[in-house]
Amino acid sequence: MSQIILVASGKGGSGKSSFVTGVSRALTSLGKKVLAVDCDIGLRSLDIMFDVTEKVVFDWGDLLMERCTAEQAVIKGEIDLLAAPRSFSDEFTPEKTAELFKSFADDYDYILLDAPAGIDRGFILAASAADRAVVISTPDYVCVRSCGRAFDELRRMGKEDVRLVINMFEVKPVCKRRLLNIDQCIDETGVQLLGVVPRDYNISFSTVTGKKPPSDSTSTLAFSRIARRITGQRIPLICE
């Protein structure tokens, strides 16, 4: 039985999808079978990040509406992918969406749900199936505040196991008080920390090309540490 993990953020640009991509790869390297589900209806991006755009024929909306089989909808690879629908449908209810995503639970160790930014309809659909959640925030006041709002909504929905990842962290701006430090991010959101991902320009290249960042890049190492913590290993929060 897999763990279904929602990856959410209060606002766009926090690096949520790159986190899903990086942690999916890290979990796979640990021998775990992973399904990544793009829940950003109308604005899907995981197919680009995994470099499988030409393989997308059906999406999970087609599967939910019985236009295809699961075998046709799932894009097989090192990490399996379910692409997001191009538009909303009245058929996409939290109950049906949760049932659909949970139907894959026996086939994977982890299912990562890449939610759209914000706390609107798409967020609620994605969260409906989640066992636990990770909220992503950059260390600035705007993103941290909106991340805290997403956390409040998850708690309202009964999601108790929620953790924070601080993304695009840079030491120099923090020292100059241009960005929040780690403790401030935790205090402002009220969420327990899962890990910190340093700013890494390899991610920008990877996002548009679908190519993996170098194995020794700071982001790859951070995603590996977070993946190990997700699996229950006792790993320090940040690199020493």
PDB file of C-alpha atoms in Angstrom:
ATOM      1  CA  MET A   1       0.000   0.000   0.000  1.00  0.00           C
ATOM      2  CA  SER A   2       1.474   3.330  -1.048  1.00  0.00           C
ATOM      3  CA  GLN A   3       1.662   6.646   0.735  1.00  0.00           C
ATOM      4  CA  ILE A   4      -0.165   9.388  -1.147  1.00  0.00           C
ATOM      5  CA  ILE A   5       1.593  12.708  -0.605  1.00  0.00           C
ATOM      6  CA  LEU A   6       0.149  16.061  -1.608  1.00  0.00           C
ATOM      7  CA  VAL A   7       2.698  18.709  -2.613  1.00  0.00           C
ATOM      8  CA  ALA A   8       1.134  22.160  -2.297  1.00  0.00           C
ATOM      9  CA  SER A   9       1.976  25.841  -2.016  1.00  0.00           C
ATOM     10  CA  GLY A  10       0.117  29.026  -1.282  1.00  0.00           C
ATOM     11  CA  LYS A  11       1.324  30.843  -4.388  1.00  0.00           C
ATOM     12  CA  GLY A  12       2.927  30.095  -7.725  1.00  0.00           C
ATOM     13  CA  GLY A  13       6.664  30.180  -8.300  1.00  0.00           C
ATOM     14  CA  SER A  14       7.651  28.360  -5.126  1.00  0.00           C
ATOM     15  CA  GLY A  15       9.165  25.434  -7.051  1.00  0.00           C
ATOM     16  CA  LYS A  16       6.484  22.904  -6.208  1.00  0.00           C
ATOM     17  CA  SER A  17       6.670  20.970  -9.486  1.00  0.00           C
ATOM     18  CA  SER A  18      10.479  20.908  -9.482  1.00  0.00           C
ATOM     19  CA  PHE A  19      10.264  19.523  -5.941  1.00  0.00           C
ATOM     20  CA  VAL A  20       7.930  16.735  -7.106  1.00  0.00           C
ATOM     21  CA  THR A  21      10.322  15.939  -9.946  1.00  0.00           C
ATOM     22  CA  GLY A  22      13.428  15.964  -7.754  1.00  0.00           C
ATOM     23  CA  VAL A  23      11.989  13.966  -4.873  1.00  0.00           C
ATOM     24  CA  SER A  24      10.383  11.444  -7.249  1.00  0.00           C
ATOM     25  CA  ARG A  25      13.812  10.795  -8.755  1.00  0.00           C
ATOM     26  CA  ALA A  26      15.382  10.555  -5.306  1.00  0.00           C
ATOM     27  CA  LEU A  27      12.770   8.066  -4.097  1.00  0.00           C
ATOM     28  CA  THR A  28      13.290   6.006  -7.246  1.00  0.00           C
ATOM     29  CA  SER A  29      17.027   5.923  -6.578  1.00  0.00           C
ATOM     30  CA  LEU A  30      16.190   4.395  -3.186  1.00  0.00           C
ATOM     31  CA  GLY A  31      14.410   1.539  -4.965  1.00  0.00           C
ATOM     32  CA  LYS A  32      10.899   2.895  -4.484  1.00  0.00           C
ATOM     33  CA  LYS A  33       8.223   2.737  -7.168  1.00  0.00           C
ATOM     34  CA  VAL A  34       6.756   6.199  -7.701  1.00  0.00           C
ATOM     35  CA  LEU A  35       3.734   7.608  -9.510  1.00  0.00           C
ATOM     36  CA  ALA A  36       3.737  11.378 -10.056  1.00  0.00           C
ATOM     37  CA  VAL A  37       0.296  12.893 -10.666  1.00  0.00           C
ATOM     38  CA  ASP A  38       0.002  16.350 -12.204  1.00  0.00           C
ATOM     39  CA  CYS A  39      -3.084  17.938 -10.629  1.00  0.00           C
ATOM     40  CA  ASP A  40      -2.595  21.419 -12.116  1.00  0.00           C
ATOM     41  CA  ILE A  41      -5.590  21.266 -14.453  1.00  0.00           C
ATOM     42  CA  GLY A  42      -5.079  23.429 -17.541  1.00  0.00           C
ATOM     43  CA  LEU A  43      -1.490  24.320 -16.614  1.00  0.00           C
ATOM     44  CA  ARG A  44       0.247  20.963 -16.475  1.00  0.00           C
ATOM     45  CA  SER A  45       4.050  20.916 -16.500  1.00  0.00           C
ATOM     46  CA  LEU A  46       5.317  17.586 -15.157  1.00  0.00           C
ATOM     47  CA  ASP A  47       5.330  16.052 -18.641  1.00  0.00           C
ATOM     48  CA  ILE A  48       7.852  18.729 -19.688  1.00  0.00           C
ATOM     49  CA  MET A  49       9.969  18.250 -16.573  1.00  0.00           C
ATOM     50  CA  PHE A  50      10.070  14.486 -17.114  1.00  0.00           C
ATOM     51  CA  ASP A  51      10.638  14.970 -20.867  1.00  0.00           C
ATOM     52  CA  VAL A  52       7.646  12.829 -21.885  1.00  0.00           C
ATOM     53  CA  THR A  53       5.368  15.411 -23.532  1.00  0.00           C
ATOM     54  CA  GLU A  54       5.206  13.484 -26.815  1.00  0.00           C
ATOM     55  CA  LYS A  55       3.950  10.424 -24.932  1.00  0.00           C
ATOM     56  CA  VAL A  56       0.921  12.177 -23.431  1.00  0.00           C
ATOM     57  CA  VAL A  57      -2.211  10.906 -25.185  1.00  0.00           C
ATOM     58  CA  PHE A  58      -4.637  10.555 -22.282  1.00  0.00           C
ATOM     59  CA  ASP A  59      -4.797  12.184 -18.843  1.00  0.00           C
ATOM     60  CA  TRP A  60      -6.366  11.259 -15.519  1.00  0.00           C
ATOM     61  CA  GLY A  61      -9.508  13.160 -16.496  1.00  0.00           C
ATOM     62  CA  ASP A  62      -9.951  10.778 -19.424  1.00  0.00           C
ATOM     63  CA  LEU A  63      -9.481   7.877 -17.048  1.00  0.00           C
ATOM     64  CA  LEU A  64     -11.989   9.225 -14.544  1.00  0.00           C
ATOM     65  CA  MET A  65     -14.555   9.718 -17.323  1.00  0.00           C
ATOM     66  CA  GLU A  66     -13.830   6.197 -18.665  1.00  0.00           C
ATOM     67  CA  ARG A  67     -12.458   7.358 -22.009  1.00  0.00           C
ATOM     68  CA  CYS A  68      -9.373   5.145 -21.584  1.00  0.00           C
ATOM     69  CA  THR A  69      -7.877   2.445 -19.405  1.00  0.00           C
ATOM     70  CA  ALA A  70      -5.322   2.925 -16.646  1.00  0.00           C
ATOM     71  CA  GLU A  71      -2.709   1.301 -18.867  1.00  0.00           C
ATOM     72  CA  GLN A  72      -3.356   3.926 -21.529  1.00  0.00           C
ATOM     73  CA  ALA A  73      -3.378   6.870 -19.128  1.00  0.00           C
ATOM     74  CA  VAL A  74      -0.216   6.095 -17.154  1.00  0.00           C
ATOM     75  CA  ILE A  75       2.993   7.138 -18.919  1.00  0.00           C
ATOM     76  CA  LYS A  76       5.512   4.482 -17.982  1.00  0.00           C
ATOM     77  CA  GLY A  77       9.115   5.307 -17.223  1.00  0.00           C
ATOM     78  CA  GLU A  78      11.668   5.426 -14.427  1.00  0.00           C
ATOM     79  CA  ILE A  79       8.924   7.417 -12.710  1.00  0.00           C
ATOM     80  CA  ASP A  80       5.373   6.798 -13.894  1.00  0.00           C
ATOM     81  CA  LEU A  81       3.246   9.848 -14.652  1.00  0.00           C
ATOM     82  CA  LEU A  82      -0.432  10.747 -14.869  1.00  0.00           C
ATOM     83  CA  ALA A  83      -0.858  14.000 -16.791  1.00  0.00           C
ATOM     84  CA  ALA A  84      -3.370  16.660 -15.766  1.00  0.00           C
ATOM     85  CA  PRO A  85      -6.526  17.326 -17.794  1.00  0.00           C
ATOM     86  CA  ARG A  86      -6.582  20.367 -20.050  1.00  0.00           C
ATOM     87  CA  SER A  87      -9.750  21.743 -18.451  1.00  0.00           C
ATOM     88  CA  PHE A  88     -12.097  21.213 -15.521  1.00  0.00           C
ATOM     89  CA  SER A  89     -15.219  19.086 -15.711  1.00  0.00           C
ATOM     90  CA  ASP A  90     -18.198  18.801 -13.399  1.00  0.00           C
ATOM     91  CA  GLU A  91     -17.273  15.121 -13.211  1.00  0.00           C
ATOM     92  CA  PHE A  92     -14.148  16.033 -11.226  1.00  0.00           C
ATOM     93  CA  THR A  93     -15.481  15.827  -7.680  1.00  0.00           C
ATOM     94  CA  PRO A  94     -13.305  15.303  -4.571  1.00  0.00           C
ATOM     95  CA  GLU A  95     -14.932  11.913  -4.003  1.00  0.00           C
ATOM     96  CA  LYS A  96     -14.332  10.622  -7.535  1.00  0.00           C
ATOM     97  CA  THR A  97     -10.832  12.074  -7.705  1.00  0.00           C
ATOM     98  CA  ALA A  98      -9.837  10.529  -4.386  1.00  0.00           C
ATOM     99  CA  GLU A  99     -11.205   7.154  -5.467  1.00  0.00           C
ATOM    100  CA  LEU A 100      -9.266   7.352  -8.725  1.00  0.00           C
ATOM    101  CA  PHE A 101      -5.918   8.244  -7.179  1.00  0.00           C
ATOM    102  CA  LYS A 102      -6.309   5.677  -4.405  1.00  0.00           C
ATOM    103  CA  SER A 103      -7.001   2.979  -7.006  1.00  0.00           C
ATOM    104  CA  PHE A 104      -3.257   3.044  -7.804  1.00  0.00           C
ATOM    105  CA  ALA A 105      -2.189   2.531  -4.188  1.00  0.00           C
ATOM    106  CA  ASP A 106      -1.399  -1.172  -4.513  1.00  0.00           C
ATOM    107  CA  ASP A 107       0.960  -0.607  -7.453  1.00  0.00           C
ATOM    108  CA  TYR A 108       3.296   2.035  -5.979  1.00  0.00           C
ATOM    109  CA  ASP A 109       5.287   2.803  -2.859  1.00  0.00           C
ATOM    110  CA  TYR A 110       4.657   6.533  -3.186  1.00  0.00           C
ATOM    111  CA  ILE A 111       2.158   8.629  -5.136  1.00  0.00           C
ATOM    112  CA  LEU A 112       3.066  12.321  -5.315  1.00  0.00           C
ATOM    113  CA  LEU A 113       0.229  14.716  -6.155  1.00  0.00           C
ATOM    114  CA  ASP A 114       1.440  18.005  -7.638  1.00  0.00           C
ATOM    115  CA  ALA A 115      -1.340  20.408  -6.632  1.00  0.00           C
ATOM    116  CA  PRO A 116      -1.976  23.748  -8.331  1.00  0.00           C
ATOM    117  CA  ALA A 117      -0.899  26.860  -6.438  1.00  0.00           C
ATOM    118  CA  GLY A 118      -3.478  28.390  -4.154  1.00  0.00           C
ATOM    119  CA  ILE A 119      -6.342  26.810  -2.239  1.00  0.00           C
ATOM    120  CA  ASP A 120      -9.113  26.750  -4.808  1.00  0.00           C
ATOM    121  CA  ARG A 121     -10.920  23.905  -6.558  1.00  0.00           C
ATOM    122  CA  GLY A 122      -7.863  22.129  -7.947  1.00  0.00           C
ATOM    123  CA  PHE A 123      -6.152  22.188  -4.557  1.00  0.00           C
ATOM    124  CA  ILE A 124      -9.199  20.603  -2.904  1.00  0.00           C
ATOM    125  CA  LEU A 125      -9.404  17.898  -5.578  1.00  0.00           C
ATOM    126  CA  ALA A 126      -5.739  16.988  -5.129  1.00  0.00           C
ATOM    127  CA  ALA A 127      -5.887  17.068  -1.331  1.00  0.00           C
ATOM    128  CA  SER A 128      -8.917  14.783  -1.219  1.00  0.00           C
ATOM    129  CA  ALA A 129      -6.823  11.642  -1.691  1.00  0.00           C
ATOM    130  CA  ALA A 130      -3.736  12.587   0.346  1.00  0.00           C
ATOM    131  CA  ASP A 131      -2.498  10.705   3.416  1.00  0.00           C
ATOM    132  CA  ARG A 132       0.046  13.415   4.180  1.00  0.00           C
ATOM    133  CA  ALA A 133       1.176  16.714   2.696  1.00  0.00           C
ATOM    134  CA  VAL A 134       4.248  18.815   2.033  1.00  0.00           C
ATOM    135  CA  VAL A 135       3.869  22.572   1.661  1.00  0.00           C
ATOM    136  CA  ILE A 136       6.572  24.374  -0.318  1.00  0.00           C
ATOM    137  CA  SER A 137       7.623  27.941   0.413  1.00  0.00           C
ATOM    138  CA  THR A 138      10.426  30.251  -0.624  1.00  0.00           C
ATOM    139  CA  PRO A 139      11.880  32.292   2.272  1.00  0.00           C
ATOM    140  CA  ASP A 140      10.029  35.532   1.599  1.00  0.00           C
ATOM    141  CA  TYR A 141       7.127  37.065   3.511  1.00  0.00           C
ATOM    142  CA  VAL A 142       4.578  36.789   0.688  1.00  0.00           C
ATOM    143  CA  CYS A 143       5.187  33.114  -0.031  1.00  0.00           C
ATOM    144  CA  VAL A 144       5.493  32.184   3.645  1.00  0.00           C
ATOM    145  CA  ARG A 145       2.200  33.858   4.509  1.00  0.00           C
ATOM    146  CA  SER A 146       0.354  32.147   1.639  1.00  0.00           C
ATOM    147  CA  CYS A 147       1.981  28.838   2.602  1.00  0.00           C
ATOM    148  CA  GLY A 148       0.607  29.249   6.108  1.00  0.00           C
ATOM    149  CA  ARG A 149      -2.833  29.803   4.611  1.00  0.00           C
ATOM    150  CA  ALA A 150      -2.538  26.555   2.622  1.00  0.00           C
ATOM    151  CA  PHE A 151      -1.539  24.776   5.832  1.00  0.00           C
ATOM    152  CA  ASP A 152      -4.622  26.140   7.604  1.00  0.00           C
ATOM    153  CA  GLU A 153      -6.831  24.852   4.789  1.00  0.00           C
ATOM    154  CA  LEU A 154      -5.235  21.404   4.953  1.00  0.00           C
ATOM    155  CA  ARG A 155      -5.862  21.249   8.678  1.00  0.00           C
ATOM    156  CA  ARG A 156      -9.470  22.297   8.069  1.00  0.00           C
ATOM    157  CA  MET A 157      -9.745  19.338   5.676  1.00  0.00           C
ATOM    158  CA  GLY A 158      -8.466  16.992   8.376  1.00  0.00           C
ATOM    159  CA  LYS A 159      -4.923  16.575   7.045  1.00  0.00           C
ATOM    160  CA  GLU A 160      -2.815  16.333  10.190  1.00  0.00           C
ATOM    161  CA  ASP A 161       0.518  15.105   8.783  1.00  0.00           C
ATOM    162  CA  VAL A 162       1.824  18.246   7.065  1.00  0.00           C
ATOM    163  CA  ARG A 163       5.473  19.265   6.705  1.00  0.00           C
ATOM    164  CA  LEU A 164       7.289  22.329   5.366  1.00  0.00           C
ATOM    165  CA  VAL A 165      10.038  22.493   2.748  1.00  0.00           C
ATOM    166  CA  ILE A 166      11.883  25.797   2.332  1.00  0.00           C
ATOM    167  CA  ASN A 167      12.906  26.075  -1.307  1.00  0.00           C
ATOM    168  CA  MET A 168      15.414  28.332  -3.122  1.00  0.00           C
ATOM    169  CA  PHE A 169      17.186  29.121   0.135  1.00  0.00           C
ATOM    170  CA  GLU A 170      20.200  31.457  -0.034  1.00  0.00           C
ATOM    171  CA  VAL A 171      22.434  32.350   2.897  1.00  0.00           C
ATOM    172  CA  LYS A 172      23.643  35.801   1.790  1.00  0.00           C
ATOM    173  CA  PRO A 173      20.201  37.449   1.399  1.00  0.00           C
ATOM    174  CA  VAL A 174      19.200  35.961   4.747  1.00  0.00           C
ATOM    175  CA  CYS A 175      22.286  37.417   6.423  1.00  0.00           C
ATOM    176  CA  LYS A 176      21.415  40.802   4.891  1.00  0.00           C
ATOM    177  CA  ARG A 177      17.825  40.366   6.178  1.00  0.00           C
ATOM    178  CA  ARG A 178      16.389  40.483   2.678  1.00  0.00           C
ATOM    179  CA  LEU A 179      14.896  37.014   3.133  1.00  0.00           C
ATOM    180  CA  LEU A 180      13.590  35.124   6.141  1.00  0.00           C
ATOM    181  CA  ASN A 181      15.798  32.685   7.996  1.00  0.00           C
ATOM    182  CA  ILE A 182      14.779  29.080   8.633  1.00  0.00           C
ATOM    183  CA  ASP A 183      13.362  29.702  12.107  1.00  0.00           C
ATOM    184  CA  GLN A 184      11.291  32.631  10.856  1.00  0.00           C
ATOM    185  CA  CYS A 185       9.795  30.497   8.070  1.00  0.00           C
ATOM    186  CA  ILE A 186       8.817  27.821  10.575  1.00  0.00           C
ATOM    187  CA  ASP A 187       7.363  30.335  13.031  1.00  0.00           C
ATOM    188  CA  GLU A 188       5.389  32.224  10.376  1.00  0.00           C
ATOM    189  CA  THR A 189       3.852  29.118   8.792  1.00  0.00           C
ATOM    190  CA  GLY A 190       3.442  27.069  11.956  1.00  0.00           C
ATOM    191  CA  VAL A 191       4.550  23.941  10.078  1.00  0.00           C
ATOM    192  CA  GLN A 192       7.193  21.425  11.134  1.00  0.00           C
ATOM    193  CA  LEU A 193      10.240  21.453   8.839  1.00  0.00           C
ATOM    194  CA  LEU A 194      10.948  18.514   6.514  1.00  0.00           C
ATOM    195  CA  GLY A 195      13.941  19.978   4.684  1.00  0.00           C
ATOM    196  CA  VAL A 196      15.663  22.887   2.983  1.00  0.00           C
ATOM    197  CA  VAL A 197      16.535  23.059  -0.719  1.00  0.00           C
ATOM    198  CA  PRO A 198      19.222  25.622  -1.659  1.00  0.00           C
ATOM    199  CA  ARG A 199      18.806  27.802  -4.716  1.00  0.00           C
ATOM    200  CA  ASP A 200      20.385  25.875  -7.588  1.00  0.00           C
ATOM    201  CA  TYR A 201      20.412  27.179 -11.136  1.00  0.00           C
ATOM    202  CA  ASN A 202      20.737  23.607 -12.402  1.00  0.00           C
ATOM    203  CA  ILE A 203      17.022  23.338 -11.578  1.00  0.00           C
ATOM    204  CA  SER A 204      16.127  26.092 -14.051  1.00  0.00           C
ATOM    205  CA  PHE A 205      17.891  24.205 -16.842  1.00  0.00           C
ATOM    206  CA  SER A 206      16.343  20.905 -15.801  1.00  0.00           C
ATOM    207  CA  THR A 207      12.839  22.376 -15.703  1.00  0.00           C
ATOM    208  CA  VAL A 208      12.827  23.394 -19.367  1.00  0.00           C
ATOM    209  CA  THR A 209      14.835  20.478 -20.782  1.00  0.00           C
ATOM    210  CA  GLY A 210      13.637  17.514 -18.708  1.00  0.00           C
ATOM    211  CA  LYS A 211      17.245  16.549 -18.063  1.00  0.00           C
ATOM    212  CA  LYS A 212      18.356  15.503 -14.586  1.00  0.00           C
ATOM    213  CA  PRO A 213      20.548  17.950 -12.636  1.00  0.00           C
ATOM    214  CA  PRO A 214      24.061  16.649 -11.841  1.00  0.00           C
ATOM    215  CA  SER A 215      24.125  14.020  -9.119  1.00  0.00           C
ATOM    216  CA  ASP A 216      26.377  16.232  -6.976  1.00  0.00           C
ATOM    217  CA  SER A 217      24.342  19.426  -7.376  1.00  0.00           C
ATOM    218  CA  THR A 218      23.107  21.060  -4.182  1.00  0.00           C
ATOM    219  CA  SER A 219      19.467  20.514  -5.113  1.00  0.00           C
ATOM    220  CA  THR A 220      19.959  16.822  -5.955  1.00  0.00           C
ATOM    221  CA  LEU A 221      21.659  16.246  -2.605  1.00  0.00           C
ATOM    222  CA  ALA A 222      18.865  18.126  -0.811  1.00  0.00           C
ATOM    223  CA  PHE A 223      16.146  16.114  -2.562  1.00  0.00           C
ATOM    224  CA  SER A 224      17.975  12.913  -1.612  1.00  0.00           C
ATOM    225  CA  ARG A 225      18.000  13.940   2.053  1.00  0.00           C
ATOM    226  CA  ILE A 226      14.307  14.810   1.957  1.00  0.00           C
ATOM    227  CA  ALA A 227      13.433  11.530   0.227  1.00  0.00           C
ATOM    228  CA  ARG A 228      15.235   9.602   2.934  1.00  0.00           C
ATOM    229  CA  ARG A 229      13.344  11.498   5.622  1.00  0.00           C
ATOM    230  CA  ILE A 230      10.067  10.735   3.830  1.00  0.00           C
ATOM    231  CA  THR A 231      10.898   7.020   3.971  1.00  0.00           C
ATOM    232  CA  GLY A 232      11.476   7.294   7.715  1.00  0.00           C
ATOM    233  CA  GLN A 233      15.257   7.475   7.868  1.00  0.00           C
ATOM    234  CA  ARG A 234      16.855   9.683  10.526  1.00  0.00           C
ATOM    235  CA  ILE A 235      18.654  12.188   8.327  1.00  0.00           C
ATOM    236  CA  PRO A 236      19.679  15.728   9.365  1.00  0.00           C
ATOM    237  CA  LEU A 237      17.342  18.455   8.085  1.00  0.00           C
ATOM    238  CA  ILE A 238      20.075  20.334   6.247  1.00  0.00           C
ATOM    239  CA  CYS A 239      23.608  19.672   5.057  1.00  0.00           C
ATOM    240  CA  GLU A 240      26.209  20.176   7.746  1.00  0.00           C
TER     241      GLU A 240
END
